Coordinates of C-alpha atoms and ligand atoms in Angstrom, one line a residue:
M1 CA 29.8 60.7 -70.6
P2 CA 26.6 59.2 -69.4
T3 CA 23.9 58.7 -72.0
V4 CA 20.9 61.0 -71.5
P5 CA 17.5 59.5 -72.1
T6 CA 14.7 61.4 -73.8
L7 CA 11.6 61.1 -71.6
I8 CA 8.0 62.2 -72.1
N9 CA 6.1 62.7 -68.9
P10 CA 2.5 63.6 -69.3
S11 CA 1.1 65.8 -66.5
I12 CA -2.2 64.5 -65.0
L13 CA -3.0 68.0 -64.0
S14 CA -4.9 68.0 -67.3
A15 CA -6.5 64.6 -66.7
D16 CA -10.0 64.0 -65.4
F17 CA -9.5 63.9 -61.6
A18 CA -12.7 61.7 -61.3
N19 CA -11.1 59.1 -63.6
L20 CA -7.4 59.2 -62.8
E21 CA -6.8 55.5 -63.2
R22 CA -8.4 55.5 -66.6
D23 CA -6.4 58.6 -67.6
I24 CA -3.1 57.2 -66.4
T25 CA -3.8 54.0 -68.4
A26 CA -4.3 56.2 -71.4
I27 CA -0.7 57.4 -71.2
A28 CA 0.9 54.0 -70.8
D29 CA 3.1 54.7 -73.9
A30 CA 4.8 57.5 -72.1
D31 CA 7.8 57.2 -69.8
W32 CA 6.8 58.6 -66.4
V33 CA 3.6 60.1 -65.0
H34 CA 4.0 63.6 -63.8
V35 CA 2.0 64.3 -60.6
D36 CA 1.6 68.0 -59.6
V37 CA 1.1 68.6 -55.9
M38 CA 0.0 72.1 -55.0
D39 CA -0.9 73.6 -51.6
N40 CA -2.4 77.0 -52.3
H41 CA 0.5 78.6 -50.5
F42 CA 3.6 78.1 -52.7
V43 CA 1.3 78.5 -55.7
P44 CA -2.2 79.9 -55.9
N45 CA -3.8 76.6 -56.7
L46 CA -4.7 73.4 -54.8
T47 CA -4.5 69.8 -56.2
I48 CA -3.9 66.6 -54.4
G49 CA -1.9 65.3 -51.4
L50 CA -0.3 62.2 -49.9
P51 CA -3.3 59.8 -49.8
V52 CA -4.0 60.3 -53.5
V53 CA -0.4 60.1 -54.5
E54 CA -0.2 56.8 -52.6
R55 CA -3.1 55.4 -54.6
I56 CA -1.7 56.6 -57.9
R57 CA 1.5 54.9 -57.1
E58 CA -0.4 51.6 -56.5
V59 CA -2.4 51.7 -59.8
S60 CA 0.1 53.4 -62.2
P61 CA 1.9 51.2 -64.7
L62 CA 4.5 54.0 -65.1
P63 CA 7.0 55.3 -62.5
L64 CA 5.9 58.5 -60.7
D65 CA 7.5 61.9 -61.3
V66 CA 6.1 63.9 -58.4
H67 CA 6.4 67.7 -58.7
L68 CA 5.9 69.4 -55.3
M69 CA 4.7 73.0 -55.5
I70 CA 4.3 73.3 -51.7
E71 CA 5.9 75.2 -48.9
D72 CA 8.0 73.4 -46.3
A73 CA 9.7 71.0 -48.7
D74 CA 12.0 70.0 -45.8
R75 CA 9.1 68.4 -44.0
W76 CA 7.0 67.1 -46.9
A77 CA 9.4 65.9 -49.7
P78 CA 10.6 62.9 -47.6
R79 CA 7.0 61.8 -47.0
Y80 CA 6.4 61.7 -50.8
A81 CA 9.5 59.7 -51.3
E82 CA 8.1 57.2 -48.8
T83 CA 5.1 56.6 -51.0
G84 CA 7.5 54.7 -53.4
A85 CA 7.4 57.5 -56.0
Q86 CA 10.5 57.0 -58.1
S87 CA 11.3 60.7 -58.4
V88 CA 10.4 63.5 -56.1
T89 CA 11.0 67.1 -57.1
F90 CA 10.9 70.0 -54.7
H91 CA 11.2 73.8 -55.3
V92 CA 14.4 75.3 -54.1
E93 CA 12.5 78.4 -53.2
A94 CA 10.4 76.4 -50.7
A95 CA 13.3 74.6 -48.9
A96 CA 15.2 75.9 -45.9
D97 CA 18.0 73.3 -46.5
P98 CA 17.8 72.1 -50.1
A99 CA 20.9 69.9 -49.9
K100 CA 19.5 68.1 -47.0
V101 CA 16.1 67.6 -48.7
A102 CA 17.8 66.1 -51.7
R103 CA 19.9 63.8 -49.6
E104 CA 16.8 62.7 -47.7
I105 CA 14.9 61.9 -50.9
R106 CA 17.8 59.8 -52.2
R107 CA 18.2 58.0 -48.9
L108 CA 14.6 57.0 -49.1
G109 CA 15.3 55.4 -52.6
A110 CA 13.9 58.0 -54.9
R111 CA 15.6 60.2 -57.5
A112 CA 16.0 63.7 -56.2
G113 CA 14.7 66.5 -58.4
M114 CA 15.0 70.2 -57.7
A115 CA 12.8 72.8 -59.5
I116 CA 13.5 76.5 -60.1
K117 CA 10.9 79.1 -60.9
P118 CA 11.5 81.4 -63.9
A119 CA 12.9 84.2 -61.8
T120 CA 15.4 81.9 -60.0
R121 CA 18.9 82.1 -61.6
L122 CA 21.1 79.1 -62.3
E123 CA 23.9 80.7 -60.3
E124 CA 21.8 80.5 -57.1
V125 CA 21.6 76.7 -57.4
E126 CA 24.7 75.7 -59.2
H127 CA 26.4 74.5 -56.0
L128 CA 23.5 72.0 -55.4
L129 CA 23.8 70.2 -58.7
P130 CA 26.0 67.4 -57.3
E131 CA 23.2 66.6 -54.8
I132 CA 20.5 66.0 -57.3
D133 CA 19.4 63.7 -60.1
M134 CA 17.2 66.1 -62.1
L135 CA 17.0 69.9 -62.4
L136 CA 13.5 71.1 -63.4
V137 CA 13.6 74.4 -65.2
M138 CA 10.1 75.8 -65.1
T139 CA 9.0 77.3 -68.4
V140 CA 5.9 78.9 -67.0
E141 CA 5.1 80.3 -63.5
P142 CA 4.1 77.2 -61.6
G143 CA 0.4 76.8 -60.7
F144 CA -1.6 76.2 -63.7
G145 CA -1.7 74.1 -66.9
G146 CA -2.3 75.6 -70.4
Q147 CA 0.1 78.6 -70.1
S148 CA 2.5 79.8 -72.8
F149 CA 6.0 78.5 -72.9
M150 CA 8.6 81.1 -71.8
D151 CA 11.3 81.3 -74.4
D152 CA 13.4 83.5 -72.1
Q153 CA 14.1 80.3 -70.0
L154 CA 16.0 78.7 -72.9
P155 CA 19.4 80.3 -72.1
K156 CA 19.1 78.9 -68.6
I157 CA 18.6 75.4 -70.0
S158 CA 21.6 75.8 -72.3
A159 CA 23.7 77.1 -69.5
A160 CA 22.7 74.3 -67.2
R161 CA 23.4 71.6 -69.8
A162 CA 26.9 73.2 -70.5
L163 CA 27.7 73.3 -66.8
L164 CA 26.6 69.6 -66.3
S165 CA 28.6 68.4 -69.2
A166 CA 31.7 70.4 -68.1
S167 CA 31.4 68.9 -64.6
D168 CA 30.5 65.4 -65.9
L169 CA 27.4 65.2 -63.7
D170 CA 24.7 62.8 -64.6
V171 CA 21.8 65.1 -63.9
W172 CA 18.6 65.2 -66.1
I173 CA 17.1 68.5 -67.2
Q174 CA 13.3 68.6 -67.1
V175 CA 11.1 71.3 -68.6
D176 CA 7.6 71.9 -67.5
G177 CA 5.1 74.4 -68.8
G178 CA 3.8 75.1 -72.3
I179 CA 5.5 72.0 -73.9
S180 CA 3.8 71.2 -77.2
R181 CA 4.7 70.3 -80.8
D182 CA 5.6 73.9 -81.3
T183 CA 8.0 74.3 -78.4
I184 CA 9.5 70.9 -77.5
G185 CA 12.2 71.1 -80.2
R186 CA 13.5 74.3 -78.9
A187 CA 13.7 72.9 -75.3
A188 CA 15.4 69.8 -76.6
E189 CA 17.9 71.8 -78.6
A190 CA 18.8 73.9 -75.5
G191 CA 19.6 70.7 -73.7
A192 CA 16.5 69.5 -71.8
N193 CA 15.9 65.7 -71.9
V194 CA 12.7 65.2 -69.8
F195 CA 9.6 66.8 -71.1
V196 CA 6.4 67.4 -69.1
A197 CA 3.2 68.1 -71.1
G198 CA -0.3 68.4 -69.7
S199 CA -2.7 70.1 -72.0
A200 CA -0.8 69.2 -75.2
I201 CA -1.2 65.5 -74.4
Y202 CA -4.6 65.3 -72.7
G203 CA -6.1 67.8 -75.1
A204 CA -5.0 65.7 -78.1
P205 CA -7.6 63.6 -80.0
D206 CA -5.2 60.6 -80.1
I207 CA -3.1 60.5 -76.9
P208 CA -0.6 57.7 -78.0
A209 CA -0.1 59.4 -81.3
E210 CA 0.6 62.7 -79.6
I211 CA 3.1 61.1 -77.2
A212 CA 4.9 59.5 -80.2
T213 CA 5.0 62.9 -82.1
L214 CA 6.4 64.7 -79.1
R215 CA 9.0 62.0 -78.6
S216 CA 10.2 62.2 -82.2
L217 CA 10.3 66.0 -82.1
A218 CA 12.4 65.9 -78.9
R219 CA 15.0 63.5 -80.1
P220 CA 18.2 65.4 -80.9
Ligands
LIG301 C1 2.2 73.8 -63.8 C2 2.5 72.3 -63.7 C3 2.6 71.6 -64.9 C4 1.4 71.7 -65.8 C5 1.8 71.8 -67.2 O1 2.6 74.5 -62.7 O2 3.7 72.1 -63.0 O3 3.1 70.3 -64.8 O4 0.6 70.5 -65.8 O5 0.8 72.0 -68.0 P1 0.9 72.4 -69.6 O6 1.7 71.3 -70.2 O7 -0.5 72.5 -70.0 O8 1.6 73.7 -69.6
LIG302 ZN1 4.6 70.1 -63.0

């Protein structure tokens, strides 16, 4: 059985976009930096695109965990892998040929992540698990930070972890949305091992201390 790491990935959606380098340096104790790309089509919000991700890649001391909430993943996901981002996650709902997108991301040297919205069932994506390195189970509707964790996604996380263990697949399970001191333990217990937190980390008075607290609460 592969050992599954526990990773804390702060989301810079809650950072100060005029001071991204400073705010990325502030989370240097974390594991990866989570970068939310939104296009105002797949989700009703707009953030940053390729040129900004390229610069973040150049200045970040941490590897990049890019979360694409954009249409036409088939066209765009490979472009983000080409930035040198170490992980690129696309939404299965936005891809015409998800297996091909995942293979393309891997071919370009990044880890391939695939995200599912709360309404997407595990059964719909089960056959794609051998193609990916990480499954992102969204625990809010994608689009905005600061929303409440959806406990009804916990059974999906448990089912995914059981399926992966049974098939001996080395796939990380990421949770994103509403992760905080109050919710991270439940997500970890269900089987998640990669934890994205935006408002909980950037809203904390002591960012390194908050990262440490979340890490200790996430460890099984
Ligand atoms: C939301 C984004 C998240 C967001 C999470 O669609 O994908 O990464 O930053 O924010 P919090 O942790 O505040 O729920
Ligand atoms: Zn995200």
